Coordinates of C-alpha atoms in Angstrom, one line a residue:
X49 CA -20.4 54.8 132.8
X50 CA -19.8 51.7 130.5
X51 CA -22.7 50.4 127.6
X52 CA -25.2 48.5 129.2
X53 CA -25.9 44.9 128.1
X54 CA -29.5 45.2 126.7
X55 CA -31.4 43.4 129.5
X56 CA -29.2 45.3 132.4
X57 CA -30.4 48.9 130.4
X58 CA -33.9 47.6 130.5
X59 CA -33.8 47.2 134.1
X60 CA -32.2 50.4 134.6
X61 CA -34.5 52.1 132.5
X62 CA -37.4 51.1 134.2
X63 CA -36.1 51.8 137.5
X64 CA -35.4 55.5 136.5
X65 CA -38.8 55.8 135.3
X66 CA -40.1 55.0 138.4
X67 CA -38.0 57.2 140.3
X68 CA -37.5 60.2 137.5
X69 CA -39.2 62.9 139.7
X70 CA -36.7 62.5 142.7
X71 CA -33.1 62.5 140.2
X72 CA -31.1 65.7 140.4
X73 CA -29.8 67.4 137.1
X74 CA -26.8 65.4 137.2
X75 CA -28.0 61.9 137.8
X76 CA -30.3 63.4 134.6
X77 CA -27.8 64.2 132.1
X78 CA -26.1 60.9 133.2
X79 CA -29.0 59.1 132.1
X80 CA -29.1 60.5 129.3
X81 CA -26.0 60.2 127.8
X82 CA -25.7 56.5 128.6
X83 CA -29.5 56.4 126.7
X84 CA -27.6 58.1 123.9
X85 CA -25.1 55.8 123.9
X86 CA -26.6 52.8 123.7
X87 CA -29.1 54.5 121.1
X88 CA -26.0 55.0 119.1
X89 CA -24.3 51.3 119.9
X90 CA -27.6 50.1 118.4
X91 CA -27.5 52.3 115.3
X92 CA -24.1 51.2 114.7
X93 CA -25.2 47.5 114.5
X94 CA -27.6 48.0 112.5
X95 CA -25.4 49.9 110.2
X96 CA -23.2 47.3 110.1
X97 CA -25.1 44.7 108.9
X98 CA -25.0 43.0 105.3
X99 CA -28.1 42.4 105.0
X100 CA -30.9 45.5 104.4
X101 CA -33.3 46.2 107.1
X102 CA -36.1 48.5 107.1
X103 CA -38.6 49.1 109.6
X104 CA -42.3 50.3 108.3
X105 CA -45.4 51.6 110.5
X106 CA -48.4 49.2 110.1
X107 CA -49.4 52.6 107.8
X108 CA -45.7 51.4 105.7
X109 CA -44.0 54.4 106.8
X110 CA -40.7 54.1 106.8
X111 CA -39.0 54.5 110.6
X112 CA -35.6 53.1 109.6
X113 CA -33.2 51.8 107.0
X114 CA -29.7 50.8 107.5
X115 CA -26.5 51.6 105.2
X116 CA -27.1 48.2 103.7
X117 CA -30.0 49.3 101.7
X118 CA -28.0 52.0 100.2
X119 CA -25.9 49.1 97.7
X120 CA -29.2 46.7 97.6
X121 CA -32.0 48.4 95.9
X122 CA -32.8 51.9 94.4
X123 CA -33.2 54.9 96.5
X124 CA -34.5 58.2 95.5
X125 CA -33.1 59.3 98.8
X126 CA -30.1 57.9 100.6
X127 CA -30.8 56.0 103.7
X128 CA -29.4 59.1 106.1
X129 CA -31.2 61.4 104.1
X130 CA -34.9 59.6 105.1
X131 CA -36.9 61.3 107.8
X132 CA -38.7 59.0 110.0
X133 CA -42.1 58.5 109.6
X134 CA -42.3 61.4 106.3
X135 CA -42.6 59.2 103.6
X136 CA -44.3 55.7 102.4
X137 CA -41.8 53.1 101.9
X138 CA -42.9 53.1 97.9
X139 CA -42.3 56.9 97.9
X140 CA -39.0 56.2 98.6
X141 CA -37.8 52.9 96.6
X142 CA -36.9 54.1 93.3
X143 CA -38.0 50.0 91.7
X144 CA -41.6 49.4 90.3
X145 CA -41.3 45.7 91.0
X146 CA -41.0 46.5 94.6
X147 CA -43.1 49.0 95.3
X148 CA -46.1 47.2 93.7
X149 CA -45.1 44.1 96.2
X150 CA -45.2 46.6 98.8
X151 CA -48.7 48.4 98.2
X152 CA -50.2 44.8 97.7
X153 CA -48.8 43.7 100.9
X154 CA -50.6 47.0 102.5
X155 CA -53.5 46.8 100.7
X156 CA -53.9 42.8 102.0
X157 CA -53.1 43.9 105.4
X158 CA -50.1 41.2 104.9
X159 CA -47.7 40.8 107.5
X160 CA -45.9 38.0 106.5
X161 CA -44.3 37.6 102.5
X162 CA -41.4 36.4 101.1
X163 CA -40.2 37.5 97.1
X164 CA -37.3 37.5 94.9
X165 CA -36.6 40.1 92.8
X166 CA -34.4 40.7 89.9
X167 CA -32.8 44.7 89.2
X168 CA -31.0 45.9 86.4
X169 CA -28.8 48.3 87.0
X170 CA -25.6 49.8 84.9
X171 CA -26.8 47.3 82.7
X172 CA -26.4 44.4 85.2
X173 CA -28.5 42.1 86.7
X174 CA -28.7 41.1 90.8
X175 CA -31.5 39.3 92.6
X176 CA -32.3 40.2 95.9
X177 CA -34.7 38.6 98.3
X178 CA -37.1 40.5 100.0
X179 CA -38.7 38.8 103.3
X180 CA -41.4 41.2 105.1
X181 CA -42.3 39.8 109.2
X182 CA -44.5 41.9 111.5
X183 CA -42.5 43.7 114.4
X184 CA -44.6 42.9 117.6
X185 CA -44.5 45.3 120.3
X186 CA -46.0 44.1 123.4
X187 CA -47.9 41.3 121.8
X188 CA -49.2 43.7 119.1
X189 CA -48.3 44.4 116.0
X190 CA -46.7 47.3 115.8
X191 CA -45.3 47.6 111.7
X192 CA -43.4 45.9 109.4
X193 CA -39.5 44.8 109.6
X194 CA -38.6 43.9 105.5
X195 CA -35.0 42.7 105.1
X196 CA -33.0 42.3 101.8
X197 CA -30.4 39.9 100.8
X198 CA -28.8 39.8 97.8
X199 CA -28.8 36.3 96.3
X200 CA -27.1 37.3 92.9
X201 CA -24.0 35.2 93.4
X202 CA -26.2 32.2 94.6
X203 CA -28.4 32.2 91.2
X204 CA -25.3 32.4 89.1
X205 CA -23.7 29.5 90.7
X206 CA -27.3 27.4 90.2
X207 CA -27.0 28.6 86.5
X208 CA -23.3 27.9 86.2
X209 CA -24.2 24.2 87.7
X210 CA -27.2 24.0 85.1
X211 CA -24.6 24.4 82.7
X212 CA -22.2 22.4 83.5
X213 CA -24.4 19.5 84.1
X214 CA -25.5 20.4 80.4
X215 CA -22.1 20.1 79.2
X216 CA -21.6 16.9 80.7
X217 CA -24.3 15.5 78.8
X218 CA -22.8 16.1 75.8
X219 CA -20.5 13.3 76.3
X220 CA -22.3 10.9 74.7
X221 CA -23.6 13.4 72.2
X222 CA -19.6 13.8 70.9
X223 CA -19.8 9.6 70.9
X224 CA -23.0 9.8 68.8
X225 CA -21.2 12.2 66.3
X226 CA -17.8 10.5 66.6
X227 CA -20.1 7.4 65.1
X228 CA -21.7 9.4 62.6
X229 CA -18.5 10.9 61.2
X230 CA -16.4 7.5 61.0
X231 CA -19.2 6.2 58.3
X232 CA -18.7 9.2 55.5
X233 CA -15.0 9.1 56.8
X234 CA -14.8 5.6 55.3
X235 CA -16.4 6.1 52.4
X236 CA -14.0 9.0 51.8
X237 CA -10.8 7.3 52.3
X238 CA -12.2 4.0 50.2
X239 CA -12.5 5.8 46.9
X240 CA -9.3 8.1 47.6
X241 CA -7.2 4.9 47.5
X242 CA -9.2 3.5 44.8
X243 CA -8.5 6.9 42.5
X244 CA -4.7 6.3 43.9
X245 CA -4.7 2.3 43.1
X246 CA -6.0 3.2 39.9
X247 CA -3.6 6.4 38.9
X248 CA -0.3 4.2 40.4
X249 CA -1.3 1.8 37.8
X250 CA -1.8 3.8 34.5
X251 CA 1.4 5.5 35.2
X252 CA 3.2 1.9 35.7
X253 CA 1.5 0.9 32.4
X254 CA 0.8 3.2 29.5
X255 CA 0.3 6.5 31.6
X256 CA -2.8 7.2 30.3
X257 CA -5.1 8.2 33.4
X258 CA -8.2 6.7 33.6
X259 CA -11.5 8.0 31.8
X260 CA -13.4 11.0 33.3
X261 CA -16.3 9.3 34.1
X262 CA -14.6 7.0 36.0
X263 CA -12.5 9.5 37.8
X264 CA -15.5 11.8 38.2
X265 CA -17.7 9.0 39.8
X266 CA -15.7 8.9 42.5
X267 CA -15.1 12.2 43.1
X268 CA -18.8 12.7 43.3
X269 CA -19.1 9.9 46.2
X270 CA -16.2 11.9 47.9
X271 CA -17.6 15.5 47.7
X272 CA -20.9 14.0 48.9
X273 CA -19.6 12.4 51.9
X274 CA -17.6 15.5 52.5
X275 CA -20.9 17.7 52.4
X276 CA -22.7 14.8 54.6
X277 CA -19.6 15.9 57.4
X278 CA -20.2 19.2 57.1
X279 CA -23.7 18.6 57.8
X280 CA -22.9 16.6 61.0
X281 CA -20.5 19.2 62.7
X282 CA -22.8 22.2 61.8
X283 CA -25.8 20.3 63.7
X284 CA -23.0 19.1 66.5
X285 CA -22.3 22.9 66.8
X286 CA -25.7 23.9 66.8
X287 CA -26.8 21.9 69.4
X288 CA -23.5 22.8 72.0
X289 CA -23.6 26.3 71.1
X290 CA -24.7 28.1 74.8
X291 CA -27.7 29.6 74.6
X292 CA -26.8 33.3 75.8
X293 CA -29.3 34.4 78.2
X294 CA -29.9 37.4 80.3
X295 CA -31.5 35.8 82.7
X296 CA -34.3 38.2 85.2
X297 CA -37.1 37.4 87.4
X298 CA -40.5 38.1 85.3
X299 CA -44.2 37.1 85.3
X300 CA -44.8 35.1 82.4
X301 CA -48.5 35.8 82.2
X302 CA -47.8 39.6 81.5
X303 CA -45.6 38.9 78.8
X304 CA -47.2 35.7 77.1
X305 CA -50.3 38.6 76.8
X306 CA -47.9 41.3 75.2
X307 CA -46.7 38.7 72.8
X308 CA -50.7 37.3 71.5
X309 CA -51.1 41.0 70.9
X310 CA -48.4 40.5 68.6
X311 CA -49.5 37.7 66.3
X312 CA -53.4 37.5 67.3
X313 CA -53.7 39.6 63.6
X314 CA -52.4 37.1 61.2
X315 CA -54.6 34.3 63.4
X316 CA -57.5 36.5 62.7
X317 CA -57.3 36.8 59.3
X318 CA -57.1 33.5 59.0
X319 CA -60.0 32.3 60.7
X320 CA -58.0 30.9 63.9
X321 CA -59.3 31.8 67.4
X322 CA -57.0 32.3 70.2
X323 CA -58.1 31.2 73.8
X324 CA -56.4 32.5 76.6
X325 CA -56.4 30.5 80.2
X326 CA -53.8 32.5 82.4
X327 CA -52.8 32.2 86.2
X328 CA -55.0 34.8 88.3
X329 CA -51.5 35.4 89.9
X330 CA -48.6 34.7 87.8
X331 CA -45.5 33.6 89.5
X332 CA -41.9 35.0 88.9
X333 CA -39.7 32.4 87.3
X334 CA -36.0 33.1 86.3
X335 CA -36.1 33.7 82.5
X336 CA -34.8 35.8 79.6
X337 CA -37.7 37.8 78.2
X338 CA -36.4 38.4 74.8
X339 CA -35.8 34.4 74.7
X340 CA -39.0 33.3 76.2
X341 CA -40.7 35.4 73.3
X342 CA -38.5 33.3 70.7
X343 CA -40.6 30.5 72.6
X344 CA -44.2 31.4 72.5
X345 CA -43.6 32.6 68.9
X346 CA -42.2 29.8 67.6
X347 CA -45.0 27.5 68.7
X348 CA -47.4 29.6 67.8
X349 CA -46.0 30.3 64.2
X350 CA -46.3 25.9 64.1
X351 CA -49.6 25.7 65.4
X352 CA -50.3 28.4 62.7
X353 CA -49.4 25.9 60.3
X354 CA -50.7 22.5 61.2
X355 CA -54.2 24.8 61.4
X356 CA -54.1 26.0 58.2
X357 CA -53.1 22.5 57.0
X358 CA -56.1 21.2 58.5
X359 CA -58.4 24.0 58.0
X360 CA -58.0 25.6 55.0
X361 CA -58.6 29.6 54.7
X362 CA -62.6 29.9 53.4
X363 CA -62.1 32.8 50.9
X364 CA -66.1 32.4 50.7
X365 CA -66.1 34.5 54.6
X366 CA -66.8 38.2 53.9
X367 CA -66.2 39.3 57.9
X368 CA -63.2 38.1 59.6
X369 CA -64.4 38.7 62.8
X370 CA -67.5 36.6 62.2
X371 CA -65.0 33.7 60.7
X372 CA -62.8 33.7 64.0
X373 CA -66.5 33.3 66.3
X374 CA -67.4 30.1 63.9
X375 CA -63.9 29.1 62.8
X376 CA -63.0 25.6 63.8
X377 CA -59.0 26.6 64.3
X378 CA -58.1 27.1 67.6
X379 CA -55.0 27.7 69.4
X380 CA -55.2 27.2 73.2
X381 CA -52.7 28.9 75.8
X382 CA -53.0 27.7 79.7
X383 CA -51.1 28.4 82.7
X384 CA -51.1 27.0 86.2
X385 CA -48.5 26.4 89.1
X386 CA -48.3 23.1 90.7
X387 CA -45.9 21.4 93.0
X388 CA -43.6 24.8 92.9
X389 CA -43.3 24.9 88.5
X390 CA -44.8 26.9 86.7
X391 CA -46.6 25.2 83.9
X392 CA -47.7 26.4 80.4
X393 CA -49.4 24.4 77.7
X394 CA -50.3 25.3 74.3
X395 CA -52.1 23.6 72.4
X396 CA -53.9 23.1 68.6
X397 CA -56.2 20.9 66.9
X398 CA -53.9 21.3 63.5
X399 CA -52.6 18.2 61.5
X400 CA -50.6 16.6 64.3
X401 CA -47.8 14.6 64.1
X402 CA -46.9 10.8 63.9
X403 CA -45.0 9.3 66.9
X404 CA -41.8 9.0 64.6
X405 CA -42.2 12.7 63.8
X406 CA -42.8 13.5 67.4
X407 CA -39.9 11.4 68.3
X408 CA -37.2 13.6 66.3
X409 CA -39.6 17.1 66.7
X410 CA -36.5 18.9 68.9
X411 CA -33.7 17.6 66.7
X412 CA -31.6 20.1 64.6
X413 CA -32.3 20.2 61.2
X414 CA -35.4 17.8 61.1
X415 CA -38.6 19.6 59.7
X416 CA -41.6 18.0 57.7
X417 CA -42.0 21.6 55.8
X418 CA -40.8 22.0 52.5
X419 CA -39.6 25.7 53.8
X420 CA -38.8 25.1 57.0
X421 CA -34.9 25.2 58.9
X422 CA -35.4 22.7 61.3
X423 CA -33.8 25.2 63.7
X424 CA -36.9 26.3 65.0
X425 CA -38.0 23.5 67.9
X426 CA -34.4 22.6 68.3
X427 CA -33.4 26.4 69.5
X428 CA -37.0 26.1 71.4
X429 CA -35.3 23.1 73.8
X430 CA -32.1 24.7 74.0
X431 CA -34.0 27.7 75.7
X432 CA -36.6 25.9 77.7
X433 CA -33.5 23.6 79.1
X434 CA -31.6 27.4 79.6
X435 CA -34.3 28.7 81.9
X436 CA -33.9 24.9 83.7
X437 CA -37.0 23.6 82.9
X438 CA -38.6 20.6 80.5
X439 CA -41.0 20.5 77.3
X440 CA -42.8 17.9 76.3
X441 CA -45.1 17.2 73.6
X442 CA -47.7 15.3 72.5
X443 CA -49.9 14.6 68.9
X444 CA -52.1 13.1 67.3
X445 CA -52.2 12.8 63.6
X446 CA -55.7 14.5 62.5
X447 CA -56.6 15.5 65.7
X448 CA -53.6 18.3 67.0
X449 CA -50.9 18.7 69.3
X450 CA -50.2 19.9 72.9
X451 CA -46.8 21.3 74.1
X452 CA -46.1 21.3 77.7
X453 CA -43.4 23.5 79.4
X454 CA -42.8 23.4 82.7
X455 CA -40.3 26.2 84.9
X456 CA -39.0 26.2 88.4
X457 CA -40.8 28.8 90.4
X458 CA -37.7 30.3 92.9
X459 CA -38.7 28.7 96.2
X460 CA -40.0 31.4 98.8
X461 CA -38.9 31.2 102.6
X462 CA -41.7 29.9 105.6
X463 CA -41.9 32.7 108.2
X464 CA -44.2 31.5 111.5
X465 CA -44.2 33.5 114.6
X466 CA -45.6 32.7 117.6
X467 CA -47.2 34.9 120.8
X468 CA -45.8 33.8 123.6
X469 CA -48.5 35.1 125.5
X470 CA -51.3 32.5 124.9
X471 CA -48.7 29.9 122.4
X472 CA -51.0 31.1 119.3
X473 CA -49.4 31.8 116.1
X474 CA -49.8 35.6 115.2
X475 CA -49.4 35.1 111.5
X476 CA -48.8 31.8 109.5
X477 CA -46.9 30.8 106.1
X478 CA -47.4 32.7 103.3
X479 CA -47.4 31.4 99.3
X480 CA -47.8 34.4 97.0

């Protein structure tokens, strides 16, 4: 006998059934193997697919996982290997980012989520969606069916775009410099033909050349202008230099935490309290940890500074921790999510800045401190503008200043069901 179609093996099935006492042996084993077979023509679909299915118990047991699994995430077991219905899906993934998305889901009694994940592996990084939907047997439901995608290719070509559309901007950053460099240019070749007007005519004359100071002046208006060129290609290469970032899926809250611990010491001692105002549930957002720390340091280390500039240290406080309770130095650090960014302000009530300052803050080499690069807030932009997002700033001279960063939070997919018993929705939306 031939596969059945699916709906021609449902009907035969339940006509068997009904009849199942009254089949002889071979009518039987006939059944059976054309059950078998279109057990196996089922596997064999599944198996086939790109995309990673696995199918949970409501108690997330795991019932089945395709070969497409195998290549998508990290198993302690292979797929064929897994015993139905033996192990908890988080016994089995070998990925702490996943399994804790799975025991909240469980724990929730949630149905219905959709996430993006990032995995390094071999020192390489893929994202991979994960999208979880109840399986409804007979207008109940009956488990879980998670699928996986792997979106890797997808976030590189949004990152290569980012780029590019970076690197087109810098057309009229190459004009601005072209500009700059014609000025010192000019300069240059003005005293160069004076020095050769002037050497032309003492060797037509007496051949005496002119007096040192005369030569030296303008060599010292040349070597300037020289150095003034060299300053404006070292910025133009500073600000086109690609950031290089390894770029991973990560809660921002967690880290931001991890880095206060870091510097919340030298605040202390002196005299600066620290408030933290976090998301209850930070978002993933597409960043490089190691560059996002270069971030929240940096603007830390300059609130640091405008505070102390305000506030000076009072050597007269004999316990630090009582000067941080009554200290009037305060940094402030705030996260929210709105309208799909994640947003993160930190603020001080330092020395602040004037609008002109303010207006050349992210510009390479421009600093008001008599120690300071410049580098610092330019390399800040580059990064924020890296992990696609925007900084802003705001300040007022005497009274602080507020930086704003905002991220794009990866959009998650919709999933709605519906019964088609009674036309009710079994499970709506979710936004984790």
């Amino acid at each position: 006998m031939g596969v059945y179609s699916e709906q021609t093996m449902n009907d035969f099935v339940k006509r068997v059934s009904s009849k199942i006492s009254k089949l002889s042996t071979e009518q039987l084993e006939r059944f059976i193997e054309d059950m078998t077979a279109q057990t196996d023509l089922t596997n064999s679909i599944i198996d086939s697919l790109q995309i990673g299915l696995l199918i949970v118990t409501p108690d997330w047991f795991l019932f089945k996982a395709n070969k497409a699994v195998d290549h998508l995430i990290p198993l302690k077991k292979r797929s064929s290997e897994i015993e139905p219905d033996k192990y908890v899906i988080w016994d089995v993934i070998d990925e702490d980012s996943l399994n804790s998305f799975f025991k909240e889901c469980s724990e929730s009694k949630r149905y219905t989520a959709s996430e993006e994940f990032s995995i390094v592996q071999d020192d390489k990084v893929r994202f991979i969606s994960v999208e979880i939907m109840p399986f409804v047997i007979h207008q109940e439901i009956g488990g879980s069916i998670i699928t996986i995608n792997d979106v890797t290719e997808k976030r590189q070509q949004e990152i290569l775009l980012h780029r590019m559309e970076s690197l087109a901007s810098l057309t009229n950053l190459a004009a601005s410099v072209a500009h700059e460099i014609k000025n010192p240019l000019g300069a240059i070749s003005i005293h160069i033909q004076l020095l050769q007007k002037s050497i032309k005519k003492a060797r037509t004359l007496d051949g005496k050349l002119p007096s040192e100071k005369f030569m030296e002046n303008y060599l010292d208006v040349i070597n300037e202008e020289i150095e003034n060129l060299n300053k404006i290609v070292v910025d133009f290469l500073f600000a086109v230099r690609p950031v290089k970032a390894s770029m991973v899926l990560s809660e921002p809250d967690v880290l931001i935490k991890k880095f206060v611990s870091f510097f919340q010491a030298e605040f202390e001692q002196k005299q600066i309290q620290i408030d933290l105002n976090l998301c209850e549930n930070s978002p993933r957002i597409l960043i490089d940890e190691k560059l996002f720390r270069e971030v929240i340091i940096n603007l830390a280390q300059n609130a640091l500074a405008a505070i102390v500039e305000r506030f000076p240290i009072d050597s007269s406080c004999q316990s630090k921790r009582g000067c941080v309770e009554f200290s009037r130095g305060r940094l402030s650090i705030e996260s929210l999510v709105k309208e799909d960014k994640y947003i993160l302000s930190i603020s001080d009530n330092g020395m602040g800045m004037d609008e002109n300052t303010v207006s050349k803050i992210f510009e390479p080499y421009y600093t008001t401190k008599a120690t300071g690069t410049g580098l610092g807030l330019t390399m800040v932009y580059k990064i924020i503008k890296e992990f696609r997002g925007d900084i802003d700033v705001k300040s007022v001279v005497g009274h602080g200043t507020v930086f704003t960063i905002s991220i794009p939070v990866p959009r998650k997919g919709t999933i709605l069901l519906e019964n088609k018993a009674d036309g009710n929705e079994i499970y709506d939306s979710n936004n984790r």
